[in-house]
Coordinates of N, CA and C in Angstrom, one line a residue:
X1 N 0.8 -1.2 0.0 CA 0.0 0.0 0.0 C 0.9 1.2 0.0
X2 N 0.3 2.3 -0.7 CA 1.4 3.4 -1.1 C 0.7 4.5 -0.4
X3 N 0.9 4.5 0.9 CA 0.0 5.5 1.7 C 1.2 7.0 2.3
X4 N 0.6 8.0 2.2 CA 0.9 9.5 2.5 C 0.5 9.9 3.5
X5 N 1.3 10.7 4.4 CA 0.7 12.2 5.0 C 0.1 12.9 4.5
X6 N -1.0 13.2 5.2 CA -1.8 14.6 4.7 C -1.5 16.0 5.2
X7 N -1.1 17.2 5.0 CA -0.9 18.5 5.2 C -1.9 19.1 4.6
X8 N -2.7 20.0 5.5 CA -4.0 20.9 5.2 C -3.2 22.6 4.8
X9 N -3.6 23.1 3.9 CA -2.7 24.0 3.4 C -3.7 25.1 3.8
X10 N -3.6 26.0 4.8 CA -4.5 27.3 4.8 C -4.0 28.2 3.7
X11 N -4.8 29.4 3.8 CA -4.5 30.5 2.9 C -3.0 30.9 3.8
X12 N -2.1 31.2 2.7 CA -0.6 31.6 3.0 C -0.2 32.8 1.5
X13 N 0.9 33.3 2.0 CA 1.9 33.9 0.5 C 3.1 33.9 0.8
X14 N 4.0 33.9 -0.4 CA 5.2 33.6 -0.6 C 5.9 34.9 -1.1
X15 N 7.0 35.6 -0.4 CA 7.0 36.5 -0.7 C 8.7 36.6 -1.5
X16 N 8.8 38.0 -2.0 CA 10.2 38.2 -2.7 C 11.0 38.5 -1.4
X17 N 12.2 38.7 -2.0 CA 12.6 39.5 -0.5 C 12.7 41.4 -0.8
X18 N 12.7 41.4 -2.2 CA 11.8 43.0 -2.6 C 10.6 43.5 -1.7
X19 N 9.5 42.4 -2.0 CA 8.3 43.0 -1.2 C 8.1 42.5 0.8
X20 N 9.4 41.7 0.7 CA 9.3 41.3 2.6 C 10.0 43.0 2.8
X21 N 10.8 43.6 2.0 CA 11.5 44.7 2.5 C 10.4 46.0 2.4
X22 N 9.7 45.6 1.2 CA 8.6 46.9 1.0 C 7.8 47.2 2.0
X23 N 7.4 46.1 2.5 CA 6.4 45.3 3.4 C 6.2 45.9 4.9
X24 N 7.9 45.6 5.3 CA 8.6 45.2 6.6 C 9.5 46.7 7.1
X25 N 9.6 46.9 5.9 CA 11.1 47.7 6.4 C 12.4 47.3 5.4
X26 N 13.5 48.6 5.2 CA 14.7 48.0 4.6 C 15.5 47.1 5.5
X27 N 15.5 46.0 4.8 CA 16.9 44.8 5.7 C 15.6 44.0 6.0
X28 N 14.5 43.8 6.2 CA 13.6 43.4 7.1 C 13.9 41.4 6.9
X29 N 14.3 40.7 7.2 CA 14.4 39.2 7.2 C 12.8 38.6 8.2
X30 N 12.4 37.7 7.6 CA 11.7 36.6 8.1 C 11.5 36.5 9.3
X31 N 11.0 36.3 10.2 CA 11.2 35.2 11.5 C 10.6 34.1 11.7
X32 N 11.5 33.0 11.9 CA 10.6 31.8 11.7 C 9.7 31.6 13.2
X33 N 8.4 31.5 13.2 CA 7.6 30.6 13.5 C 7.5 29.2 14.0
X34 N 7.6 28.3 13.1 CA 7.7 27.1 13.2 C 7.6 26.3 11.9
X35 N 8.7 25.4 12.0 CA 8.7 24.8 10.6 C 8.2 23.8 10.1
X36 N 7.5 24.1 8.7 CA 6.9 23.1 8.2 C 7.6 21.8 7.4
X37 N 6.5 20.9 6.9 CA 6.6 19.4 6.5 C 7.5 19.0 5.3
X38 N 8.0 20.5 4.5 CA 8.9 20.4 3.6 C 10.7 21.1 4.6
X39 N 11.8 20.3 4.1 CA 12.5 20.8 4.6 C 13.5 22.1 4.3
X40 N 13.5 23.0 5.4 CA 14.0 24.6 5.3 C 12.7 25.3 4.8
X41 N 11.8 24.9 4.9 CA 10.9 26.0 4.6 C 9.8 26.1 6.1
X42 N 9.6 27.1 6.3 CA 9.1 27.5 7.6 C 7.7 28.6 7.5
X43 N 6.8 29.0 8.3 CA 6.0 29.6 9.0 C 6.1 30.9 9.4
X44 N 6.4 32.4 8.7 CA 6.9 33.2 9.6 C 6.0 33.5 10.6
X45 N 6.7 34.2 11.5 CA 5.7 35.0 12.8 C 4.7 36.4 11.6
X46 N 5.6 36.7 10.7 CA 5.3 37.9 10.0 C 3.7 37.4 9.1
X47 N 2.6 38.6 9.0 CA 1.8 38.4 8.4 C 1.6 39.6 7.8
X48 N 0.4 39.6 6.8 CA 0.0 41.1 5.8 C -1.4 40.7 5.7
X49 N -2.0 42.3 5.5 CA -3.1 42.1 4.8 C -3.1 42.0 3.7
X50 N -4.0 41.1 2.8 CA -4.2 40.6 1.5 C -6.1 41.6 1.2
X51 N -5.9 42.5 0.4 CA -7.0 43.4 0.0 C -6.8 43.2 -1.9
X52 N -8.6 42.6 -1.8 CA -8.6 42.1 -2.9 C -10.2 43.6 -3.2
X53 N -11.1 43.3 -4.6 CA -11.6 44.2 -5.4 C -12.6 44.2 -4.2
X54 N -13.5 42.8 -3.9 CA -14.6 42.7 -3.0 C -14.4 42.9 -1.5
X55 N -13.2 42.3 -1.2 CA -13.1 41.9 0.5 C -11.3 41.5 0.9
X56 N -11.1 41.3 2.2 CA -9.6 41.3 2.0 C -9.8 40.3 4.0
X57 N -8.7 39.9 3.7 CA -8.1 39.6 4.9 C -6.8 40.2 6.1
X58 N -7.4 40.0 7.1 CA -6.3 40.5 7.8 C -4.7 40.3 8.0
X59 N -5.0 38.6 8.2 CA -3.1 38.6 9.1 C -2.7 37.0 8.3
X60 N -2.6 37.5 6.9 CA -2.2 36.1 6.3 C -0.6 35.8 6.8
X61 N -0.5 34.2 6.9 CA 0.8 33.7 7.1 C 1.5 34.6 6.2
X62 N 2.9 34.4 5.8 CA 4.3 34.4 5.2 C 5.1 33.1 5.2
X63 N 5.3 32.7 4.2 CA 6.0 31.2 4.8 C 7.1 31.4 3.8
X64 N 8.3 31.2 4.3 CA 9.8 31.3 3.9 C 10.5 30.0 4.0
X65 N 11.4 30.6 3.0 CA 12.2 31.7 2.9 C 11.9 32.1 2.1
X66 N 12.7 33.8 1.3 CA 12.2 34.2 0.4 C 12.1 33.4 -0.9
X67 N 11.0 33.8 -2.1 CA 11.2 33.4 -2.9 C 11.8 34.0 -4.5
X68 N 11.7 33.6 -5.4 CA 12.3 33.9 -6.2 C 10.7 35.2 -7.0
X69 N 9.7 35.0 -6.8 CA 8.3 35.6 -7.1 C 7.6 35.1 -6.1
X70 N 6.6 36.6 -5.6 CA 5.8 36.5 -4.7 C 4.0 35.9 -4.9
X71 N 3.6 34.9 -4.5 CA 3.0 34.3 -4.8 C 1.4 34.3 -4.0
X72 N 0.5 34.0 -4.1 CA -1.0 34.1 -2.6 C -1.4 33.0 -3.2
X73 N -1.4 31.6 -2.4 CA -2.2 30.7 -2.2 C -3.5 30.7 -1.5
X74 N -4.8 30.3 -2.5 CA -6.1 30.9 -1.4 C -6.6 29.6 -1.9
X75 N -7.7 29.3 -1.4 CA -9.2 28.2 -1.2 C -9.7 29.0 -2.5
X76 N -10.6 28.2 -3.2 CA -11.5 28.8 -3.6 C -13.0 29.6 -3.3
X77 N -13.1 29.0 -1.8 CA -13.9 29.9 -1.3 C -13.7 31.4 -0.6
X78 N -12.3 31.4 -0.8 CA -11.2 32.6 -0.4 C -11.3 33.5 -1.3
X79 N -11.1 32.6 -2.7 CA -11.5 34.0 -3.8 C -13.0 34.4 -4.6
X80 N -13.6 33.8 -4.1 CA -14.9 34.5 -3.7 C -14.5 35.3 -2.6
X81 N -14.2 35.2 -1.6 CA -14.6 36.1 -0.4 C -13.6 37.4 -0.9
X82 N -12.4 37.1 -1.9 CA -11.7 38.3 -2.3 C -12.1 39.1 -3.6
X83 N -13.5 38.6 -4.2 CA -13.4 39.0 -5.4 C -12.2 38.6 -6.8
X84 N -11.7 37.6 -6.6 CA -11.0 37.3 -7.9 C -11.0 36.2 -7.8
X85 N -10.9 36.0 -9.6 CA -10.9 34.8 -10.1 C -9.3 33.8 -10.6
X86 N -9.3 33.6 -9.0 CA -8.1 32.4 -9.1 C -8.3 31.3 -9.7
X87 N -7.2 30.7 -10.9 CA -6.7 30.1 -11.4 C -5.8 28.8 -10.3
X88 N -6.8 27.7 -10.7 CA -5.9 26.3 -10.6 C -4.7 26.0 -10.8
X89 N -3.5 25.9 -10.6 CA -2.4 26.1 -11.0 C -1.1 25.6 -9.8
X90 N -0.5 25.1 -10.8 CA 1.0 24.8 -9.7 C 1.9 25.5 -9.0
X91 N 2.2 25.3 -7.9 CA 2.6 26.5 -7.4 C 4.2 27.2 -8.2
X92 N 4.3 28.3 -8.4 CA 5.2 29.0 -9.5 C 4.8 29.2 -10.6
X93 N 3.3 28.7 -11.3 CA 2.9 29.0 -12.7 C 2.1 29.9 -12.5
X94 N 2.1 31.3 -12.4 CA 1.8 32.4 -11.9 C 0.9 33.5 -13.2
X95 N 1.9 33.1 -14.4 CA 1.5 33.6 -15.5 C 0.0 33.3 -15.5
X96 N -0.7 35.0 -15.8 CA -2.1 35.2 -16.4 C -3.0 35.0 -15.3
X97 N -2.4 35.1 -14.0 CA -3.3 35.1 -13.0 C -3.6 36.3 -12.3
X98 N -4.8 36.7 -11.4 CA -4.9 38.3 -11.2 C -3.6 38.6 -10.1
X99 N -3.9 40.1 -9.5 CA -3.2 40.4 -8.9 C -3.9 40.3 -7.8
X100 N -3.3 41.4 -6.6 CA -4.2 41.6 -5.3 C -3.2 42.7 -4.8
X101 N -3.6 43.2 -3.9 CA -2.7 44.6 -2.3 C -2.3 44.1 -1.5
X102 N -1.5 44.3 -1.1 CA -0.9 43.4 0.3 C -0.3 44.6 0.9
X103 N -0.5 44.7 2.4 CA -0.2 45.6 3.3 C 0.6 45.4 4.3
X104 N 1.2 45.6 4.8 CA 2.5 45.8 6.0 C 2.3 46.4 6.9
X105 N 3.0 46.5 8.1 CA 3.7 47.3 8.9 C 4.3 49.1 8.2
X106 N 5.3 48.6 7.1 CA 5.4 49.9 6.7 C 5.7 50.2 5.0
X107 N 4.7 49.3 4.4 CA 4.0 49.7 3.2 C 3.0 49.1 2.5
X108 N 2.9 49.3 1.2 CA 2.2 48.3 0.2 C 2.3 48.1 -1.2
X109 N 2.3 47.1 -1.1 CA 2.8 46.0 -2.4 C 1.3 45.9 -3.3
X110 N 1.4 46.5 -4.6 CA 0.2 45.6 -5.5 C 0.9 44.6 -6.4
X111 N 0.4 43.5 -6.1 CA 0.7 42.5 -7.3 C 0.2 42.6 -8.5
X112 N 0.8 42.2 -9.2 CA -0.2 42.2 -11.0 C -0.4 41.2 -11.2
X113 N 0.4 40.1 -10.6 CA -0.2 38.5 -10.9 C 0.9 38.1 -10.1
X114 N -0.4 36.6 -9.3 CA 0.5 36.0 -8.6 C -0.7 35.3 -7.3
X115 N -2.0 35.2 -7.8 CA -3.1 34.9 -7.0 C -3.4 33.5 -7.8
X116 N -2.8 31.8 -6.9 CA -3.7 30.8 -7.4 C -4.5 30.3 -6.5
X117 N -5.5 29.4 -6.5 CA -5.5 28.3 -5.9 C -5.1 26.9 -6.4
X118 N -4.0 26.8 -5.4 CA -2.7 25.6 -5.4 C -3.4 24.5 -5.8
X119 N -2.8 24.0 -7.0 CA -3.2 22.3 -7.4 C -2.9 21.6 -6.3
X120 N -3.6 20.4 -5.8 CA -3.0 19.9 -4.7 C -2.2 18.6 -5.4
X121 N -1.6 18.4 -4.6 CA -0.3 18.0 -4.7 C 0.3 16.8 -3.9
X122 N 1.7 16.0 -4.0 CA 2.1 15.2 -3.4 C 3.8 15.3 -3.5
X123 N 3.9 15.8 -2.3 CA 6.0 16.2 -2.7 C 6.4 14.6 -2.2
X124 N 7.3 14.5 -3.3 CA 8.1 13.4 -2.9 C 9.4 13.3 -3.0
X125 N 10.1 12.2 -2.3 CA 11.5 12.3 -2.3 C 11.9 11.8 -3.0
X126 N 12.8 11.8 -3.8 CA 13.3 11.1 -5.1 C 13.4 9.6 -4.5
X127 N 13.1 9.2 -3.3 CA 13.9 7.7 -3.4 C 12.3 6.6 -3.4
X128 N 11.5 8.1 -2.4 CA 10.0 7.5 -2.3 C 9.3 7.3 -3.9
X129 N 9.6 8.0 -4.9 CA 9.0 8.4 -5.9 C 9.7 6.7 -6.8
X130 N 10.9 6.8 -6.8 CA 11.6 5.7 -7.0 C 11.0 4.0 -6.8
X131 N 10.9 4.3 -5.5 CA 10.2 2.9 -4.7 C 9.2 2.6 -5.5
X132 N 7.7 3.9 -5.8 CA 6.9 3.1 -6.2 C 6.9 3.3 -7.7
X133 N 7.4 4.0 -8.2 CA 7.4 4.1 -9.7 C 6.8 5.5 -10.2
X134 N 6.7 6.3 -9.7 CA 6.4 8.1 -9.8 C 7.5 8.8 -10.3
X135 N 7.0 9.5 -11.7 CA 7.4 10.3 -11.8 C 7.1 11.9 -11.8
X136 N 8.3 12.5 -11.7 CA 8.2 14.2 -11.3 C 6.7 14.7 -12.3
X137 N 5.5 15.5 -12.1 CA 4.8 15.8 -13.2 C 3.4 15.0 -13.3
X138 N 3.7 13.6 -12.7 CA 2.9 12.5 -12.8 C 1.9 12.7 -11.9
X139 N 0.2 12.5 -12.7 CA -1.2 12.8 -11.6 C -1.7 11.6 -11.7
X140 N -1.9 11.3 -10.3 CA -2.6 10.1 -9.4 C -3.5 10.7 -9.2
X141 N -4.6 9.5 -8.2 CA -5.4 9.6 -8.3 C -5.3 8.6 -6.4
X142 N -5.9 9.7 -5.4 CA -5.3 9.0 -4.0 C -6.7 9.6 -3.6
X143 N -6.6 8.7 -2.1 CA -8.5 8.2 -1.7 C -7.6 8.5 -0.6
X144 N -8.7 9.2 0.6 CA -8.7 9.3 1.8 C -10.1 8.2 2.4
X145 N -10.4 8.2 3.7 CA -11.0 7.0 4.0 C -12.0 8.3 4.8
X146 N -12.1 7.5 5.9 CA -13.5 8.1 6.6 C -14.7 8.5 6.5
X147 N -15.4 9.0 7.9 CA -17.0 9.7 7.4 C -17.3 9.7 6.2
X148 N -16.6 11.2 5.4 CA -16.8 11.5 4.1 C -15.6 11.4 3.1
X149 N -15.2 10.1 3.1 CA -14.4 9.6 2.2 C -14.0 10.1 1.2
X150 N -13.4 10.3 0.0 CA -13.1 10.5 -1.2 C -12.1 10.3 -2.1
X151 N -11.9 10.2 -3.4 CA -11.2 9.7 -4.0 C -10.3 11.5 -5.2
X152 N -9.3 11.7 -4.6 CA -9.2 13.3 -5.5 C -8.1 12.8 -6.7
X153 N -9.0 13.1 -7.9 CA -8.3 13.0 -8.9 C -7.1 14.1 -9.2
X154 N -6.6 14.0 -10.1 CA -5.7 14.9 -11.1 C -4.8 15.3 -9.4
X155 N -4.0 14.5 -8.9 CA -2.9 14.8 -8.1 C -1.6 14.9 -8.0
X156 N -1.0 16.0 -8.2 CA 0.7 16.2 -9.2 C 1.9 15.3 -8.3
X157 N 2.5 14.9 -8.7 CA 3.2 14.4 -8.0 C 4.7 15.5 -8.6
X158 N 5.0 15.5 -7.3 CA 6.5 16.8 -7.6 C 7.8 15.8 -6.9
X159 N 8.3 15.4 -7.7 CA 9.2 15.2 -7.2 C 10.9 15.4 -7.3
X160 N 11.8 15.9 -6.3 CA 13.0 16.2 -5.5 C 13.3 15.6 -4.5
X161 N 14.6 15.6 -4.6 CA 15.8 14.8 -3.6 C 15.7 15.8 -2.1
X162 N 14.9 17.0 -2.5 CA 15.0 17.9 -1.0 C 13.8 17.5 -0.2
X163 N 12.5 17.2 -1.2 CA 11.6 17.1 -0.5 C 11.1 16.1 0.5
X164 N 10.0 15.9 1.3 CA 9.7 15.1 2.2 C 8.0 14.2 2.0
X165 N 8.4 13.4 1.9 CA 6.7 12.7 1.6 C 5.8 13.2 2.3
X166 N 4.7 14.3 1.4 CA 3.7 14.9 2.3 C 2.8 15.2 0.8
X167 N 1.3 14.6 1.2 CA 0.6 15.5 0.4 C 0.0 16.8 0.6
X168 N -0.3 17.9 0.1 CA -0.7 19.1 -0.1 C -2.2 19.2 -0.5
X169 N -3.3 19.6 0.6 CA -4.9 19.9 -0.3 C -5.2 20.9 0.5
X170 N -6.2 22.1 0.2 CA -6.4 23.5 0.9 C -7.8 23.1 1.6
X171 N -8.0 23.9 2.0 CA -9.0 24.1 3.6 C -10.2 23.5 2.6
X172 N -11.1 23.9 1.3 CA -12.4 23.1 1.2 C -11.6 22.2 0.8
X173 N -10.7 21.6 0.7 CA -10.6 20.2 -0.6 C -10.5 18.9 1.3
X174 N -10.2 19.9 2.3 CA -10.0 19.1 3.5 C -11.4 19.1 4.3
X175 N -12.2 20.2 4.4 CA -13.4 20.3 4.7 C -14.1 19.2 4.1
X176 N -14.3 19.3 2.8 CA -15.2 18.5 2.1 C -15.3 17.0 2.3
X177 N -13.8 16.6 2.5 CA -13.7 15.2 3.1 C -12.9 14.7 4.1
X178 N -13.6 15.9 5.5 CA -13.4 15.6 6.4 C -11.6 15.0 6.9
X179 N -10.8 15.3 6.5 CA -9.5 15.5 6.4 C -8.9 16.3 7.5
X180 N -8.0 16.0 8.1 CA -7.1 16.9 8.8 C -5.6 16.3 9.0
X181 N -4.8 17.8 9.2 CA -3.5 17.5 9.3 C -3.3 16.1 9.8
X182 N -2.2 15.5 9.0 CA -1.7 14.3 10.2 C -2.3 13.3 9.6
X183 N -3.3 12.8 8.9 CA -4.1 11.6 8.3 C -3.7 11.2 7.3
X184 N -4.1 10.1 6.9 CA -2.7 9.8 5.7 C -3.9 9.2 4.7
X185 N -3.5 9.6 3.3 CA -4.1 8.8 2.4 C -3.6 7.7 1.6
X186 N -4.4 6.7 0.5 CA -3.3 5.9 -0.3 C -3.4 6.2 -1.7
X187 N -2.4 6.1 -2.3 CA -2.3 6.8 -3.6 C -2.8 5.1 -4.3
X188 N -3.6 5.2 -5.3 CA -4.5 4.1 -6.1 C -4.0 3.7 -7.4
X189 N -3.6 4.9 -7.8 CA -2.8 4.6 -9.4 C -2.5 6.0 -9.9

């Protein structure tokens, strides 16, 4: 059986270290929080407001380290609540997607694009990926169990030698079938 961790992915963004400085202050670095299920990447203490056309949020995460493009992972019922129309997409495929405002301590940032909601996903380690026969790009198709069971198709499999066997699904795709951090699913084919 080819069974996974589950990681519930809230709304988060990924920032440059341009807009953590815009943001924050000049020099302004990160502070980690607590680190998550991929390795070297962390939780900052730091948050922003995300102000979209309809509605906005207050104290979204920042999860670092910086990145190479600043990025807003949301739910889809997130972008309803923000007024835009996020695009399904991997995380980094950013092209042709809207923008949003993001607000700081001591400024603000408008994006022009860079608003998806994250394909969910399965990071794997090149040796895990190896074991069962997965390759980098490759969508499965993996079943969680319980109450409200389900089976989520079109599931990317990403795989790197840095990464750590964890699947990736956002707040409704975990709501809907009763899912929480920590539960594991099995990948079917």
């Amino acid at each position: 059986m080819k069974t996974v961790p589950v990681g519930v992915s809230g709304r988060h963004i990924h920032l440059t270290q341009e807009h953590i400085e815009a943001l924050f202050g000049p020099g302004a670095q990160l502070t980690e929080f607590k680190a998550l299920s991929q390795p070297g990447q962390f939780a900052a203490v730091e948050t922003v407001e995300v102000i979209g056309p309809k509605g906005s949020f207050n104290t979204v995460r920042i999860l670092g380290p910086a990145r190479p493009a600043s990025q807003l992972e949301i739910s889809r019922t997130d972008s309803f609540a923000l007024g835009v129309k996020a695009p399904v997409r991997e995380s980094g495929a950013i092209e042709d997607t809207p923008g949003i405002t993001l607000k700081g301590p001591h400024g603000e940032v408008v994006l022009d694009k860079g608003v998806i909601v994250a394909a969910r996903h399965i990071h794997f380690h090149t040796s895990d990926a190896e074991k069962w026969g997965i390759q980098d790009k490759q969508t499965l198709r993996v079943r969680v169990g319980g109450e409200r069971g389900v089976v989520f198709e079109n599931v990317l499999a990403r795989v790197h030698p840095t990464f750590a066997l964890d699947m990736h699904i956002d707040t409704d795709e975990a709501n809907a079938a009763g899912v929480k951090n920590g539960d594991t699913a099995e990948i079917i084919d």
